[in-house]
XYZ file of C-alpha atoms in Angstrom:
237
model
C -0.092 -0.275 -0.014
C 2.640 2.366 0.638
C 4.536 2.209 -2.856
C 1.965 4.452 -4.691
C 1.775 7.066 -1.948
C 5.923 6.806 -1.525
C 6.636 7.521 -5.354
C 3.819 10.138 -5.380
C 5.334 12.214 -2.633
C 8.349 11.928 -4.177
C 7.314 13.283 -7.136
C 5.530 15.724 -5.838
C 8.674 16.889 -3.919
C 10.748 16.848 -6.790
C 7.919 18.817 -8.307
C 7.754 21.434 -5.349
C 11.809 21.695 -5.187
C 11.984 22.743 -8.926
C 8.985 25.486 -8.412
C 11.261 26.759 -5.440
C 14.039 26.969 -7.439
C 12.201 28.836 -10.431
C 10.538 31.036 -7.583
C 13.784 31.788 -6.372
C 15.277 32.356 -9.848
C 12.232 34.782 -10.556
C 12.635 36.874 -7.094
C 16.495 37.236 -7.930
C 15.632 38.636 -11.411
C 13.262 41.124 -9.745
C 15.932 42.179 -6.961
C 18.067 42.836 -9.932
C 15.620 44.954 -11.695
C 14.629 47.042 -8.570
C 17.878 47.380 -7.230
C 19.980 48.258 -10.705
C 16.620 50.724 -12.307
C 16.670 52.560 -8.559
C 20.666 52.909 -8.737
C 20.451 54.232 -12.369
C 17.639 56.571 -12.495
C 18.965 58.270 -8.943
C 22.117 58.649 -10.860
C 20.266 60.050 -13.906
C 18.668 62.498 -12.014
C 21.904 64.222 -11.363
C 23.838 63.459 -14.739
C 23.138 63.101 -18.516
C 26.521 61.612 -19.027
C 26.432 57.723 -20.428
C 29.912 57.344 -19.023
C 28.468 57.776 -15.543
C 25.680 56.114 -15.645
C 26.938 52.920 -17.288
C 29.479 53.153 -14.421
C 27.359 53.503 -11.984
C 24.849 50.505 -13.424
C 28.007 48.020 -14.033
C 29.127 48.631 -10.249
C 25.327 48.416 -8.960
C 24.889 44.770 -11.396
C 28.496 43.367 -10.115
C 27.885 44.407 -6.405
C 24.426 43.341 -5.946
C 24.958 39.932 -7.731
C 28.421 38.996 -6.227
C 26.130 39.892 -2.552
C 23.387 37.718 -3.750
C 25.274 35.066 -4.948
C 27.432 35.251 -1.161
C 24.389 35.078 0.799
C 22.719 32.230 -1.137
C 25.890 30.449 -0.338
C 26.720 31.089 3.389
C 22.182 29.956 3.892
C 22.377 26.831 1.550
C 25.806 25.961 3.248
C 23.797 26.532 6.465
C 21.121 24.264 5.665
C 23.326 21.532 4.260
C 25.121 21.482 7.625
C 21.873 21.041 9.653
C 20.600 18.163 7.129
C 24.176 16.254 7.210
C 24.197 16.507 11.135
C 20.389 15.258 10.877
C 21.098 12.410 8.698
C 24.473 11.834 10.782
C 22.674 11.823 13.970
C 19.780 9.447 12.593
C 22.372 6.946 11.386
C 23.915 6.556 14.712
C 20.616 6.475 16.092
C 19.874 3.720 13.296
C 22.737 1.249 14.301
C 22.479 1.963 18.438
C 18.599 1.670 18.585
C 17.040 -0.018 15.562
C 13.694 -1.126 17.338
C 13.184 2.025 18.787
C 13.491 3.592 15.645
C 11.372 1.045 13.968
C 8.667 1.840 16.571
C 9.334 5.546 15.940
C 8.963 5.213 12.120
C 5.495 3.445 12.515
C 4.034 5.710 14.716
C 4.977 8.160 12.305
C 3.044 6.569 9.490
C 0.428 5.877 11.996
C -0.230 9.094 12.658
C -0.390 10.114 9.136
C -3.430 7.798 8.673
C -2.030 4.290 8.481
C -4.016 1.889 10.911
C -1.174 0.605 13.613
C -1.476 -2.937 11.375
C -0.778 -1.459 8.190
C 1.851 1.077 9.703
C 3.724 -1.718 11.504
C 4.141 -3.572 8.180
C 4.922 -0.360 5.974
C 7.601 0.565 8.766
C 9.410 -3.159 8.335
C 9.662 -3.283 4.380
C 10.584 0.693 4.305
C 13.816 -0.574 7.064
C 14.525 -3.385 5.282
C 14.758 -1.573 1.951
C 16.837 1.491 3.046
C 16.263 2.378 6.969
C 18.154 5.647 6.807
C 16.513 7.103 3.257
C 13.093 6.156 5.024
C 13.472 8.022 8.226
C 15.357 11.072 6.140
C 12.337 11.377 4.012
C 9.671 10.497 6.434
C 10.926 11.362 10.048
C 13.191 14.481 8.757
C 11.623 15.664 5.512
C 14.958 14.973 3.786
C 16.205 13.279 0.628
C 19.393 12.095 1.119
C 20.499 12.095 -2.546
C 19.525 15.537 -3.237
C 20.678 17.561 -0.424
C 20.897 21.553 -1.119
C 24.203 22.168 -2.957
C 25.512 25.767 -2.049
C 27.489 26.247 -5.183
C 24.122 25.662 -7.482
C 22.488 28.166 -5.343
C 24.639 30.938 -5.587
C 25.440 30.325 -9.254
C 21.378 30.651 -9.630
C 21.327 33.968 -7.699
C 24.002 35.095 -9.323
C 22.831 34.639 -13.072
C 19.398 35.428 -11.994
C 20.350 38.860 -10.361
C 22.794 39.473 -13.374
C 19.889 38.813 -15.909
C 17.461 41.327 -14.268
C 20.047 44.091 -13.552
C 21.059 43.758 -16.900
C 17.347 45.408 -18.434
C 17.517 48.909 -16.467
C 21.464 49.100 -17.568
C 20.865 48.443 -21.074
C 17.675 50.802 -20.658
C 19.609 53.942 -19.440
C 22.191 53.764 -21.603
C 21.427 52.579 -24.740
C 18.489 55.222 -26.080
C 19.046 59.087 -26.726
C 19.544 61.251 -23.778
C 16.480 62.632 -24.267
C 14.246 59.367 -23.853
C 16.187 56.973 -22.018
C 14.574 57.869 -18.694
C 11.038 57.261 -20.189
C 12.354 54.230 -21.968
C 13.985 52.638 -18.751
C 10.870 53.434 -16.318
C 8.651 51.899 -19.202
C 10.794 48.882 -19.736
C 11.168 48.053 -15.579
C 7.700 48.756 -15.263
C 6.892 46.305 -18.059
C 9.122 43.446 -16.110
C 8.259 43.688 -12.813
C 4.708 43.104 -14.289
C 6.181 39.798 -15.600
C 7.977 38.869 -12.407
C 5.259 39.955 -10.290
C 2.784 37.925 -12.205
C 5.148 34.900 -12.727
C 5.864 34.621 -8.836
C 1.925 34.978 -8.030
C 1.383 31.923 -10.042
C 4.571 29.758 -9.451
C 3.031 30.382 -5.592
C -0.490 30.021 -6.364
C -1.540 33.234 -5.376
C -3.564 36.082 -6.996
C -1.645 37.566 -9.906
C -3.296 40.803 -9.567
C -2.701 41.898 -5.931
C 1.133 40.626 -6.583
C 1.678 42.752 -9.857
C 0.302 45.829 -8.060
C 2.628 45.239 -5.657
C 5.574 44.669 -7.454
C 5.327 47.878 -9.759
C 4.478 50.086 -7.178
C 7.094 48.878 -5.047
C 9.530 49.509 -8.607
C 7.624 52.634 -9.217
C 8.412 54.140 -5.717
C 12.141 53.369 -5.571
C 12.751 54.596 -8.648
C 10.897 57.695 -7.942
C 12.618 58.112 -4.737
C 16.078 57.839 -5.860
C 15.334 59.956 -8.795
C 14.572 62.783 -6.623
C 17.149 62.137 -4.726
C 19.636 62.395 -7.827
C 17.792 65.631 -9.105
C 17.970 67.479 -5.581
C 22.041 66.181 -5.438
C 22.813 66.890 -9.018
C 20.851 70.984 -8.964
C 23.439 70.962 -5.314
C 26.215 70.402 -7.806
C 27.164 67.365 -5.122
């Protein structure tokens, strides 16, 4: 009886993990769009020099992408260390007190809706097949074969932020001076609509509210930084 349920949970967990990674990539790109747009629009309020805008945009892109990558690496490394420590503890408990661990597994399965007899039989079969994997998945919610990889997470964050940041950077330096601000604001707001809608759909939320919050936040960031840049430029700073 446990075979279909186990397979369904495995496939569901894999799908959930992929969706989480995709949602994280969308949010990383969104961060790149908003932070870089705020930076270049703020500088554009103070100067129209293309070289200055490019330098500021590139600096923001590199600083932001490296910061995102480093932060994600540290965060996921901590998570992986915790997972490995939990697996090591479970491995020791299985070696030192196998009967108690078997009873614990049966109790968990029983709490999930199986009858005592079926839970006991399922626990026996799962333990005979692979005791550590059974406890890791059922008790800890960890797949020993798919531990989080900090390098993958770091590179994913770096690339997602960089892709997002390229949009406002190119939009502020490529068009003529007279329309570059308008092109940047319009392209950024359009991109925020897309990332807001995508993140909402991936999270099974209402797109309308997510898009409105995303666009409002981006517009507010650009408005504030532009006003600050304009004041500083007028003051000759």
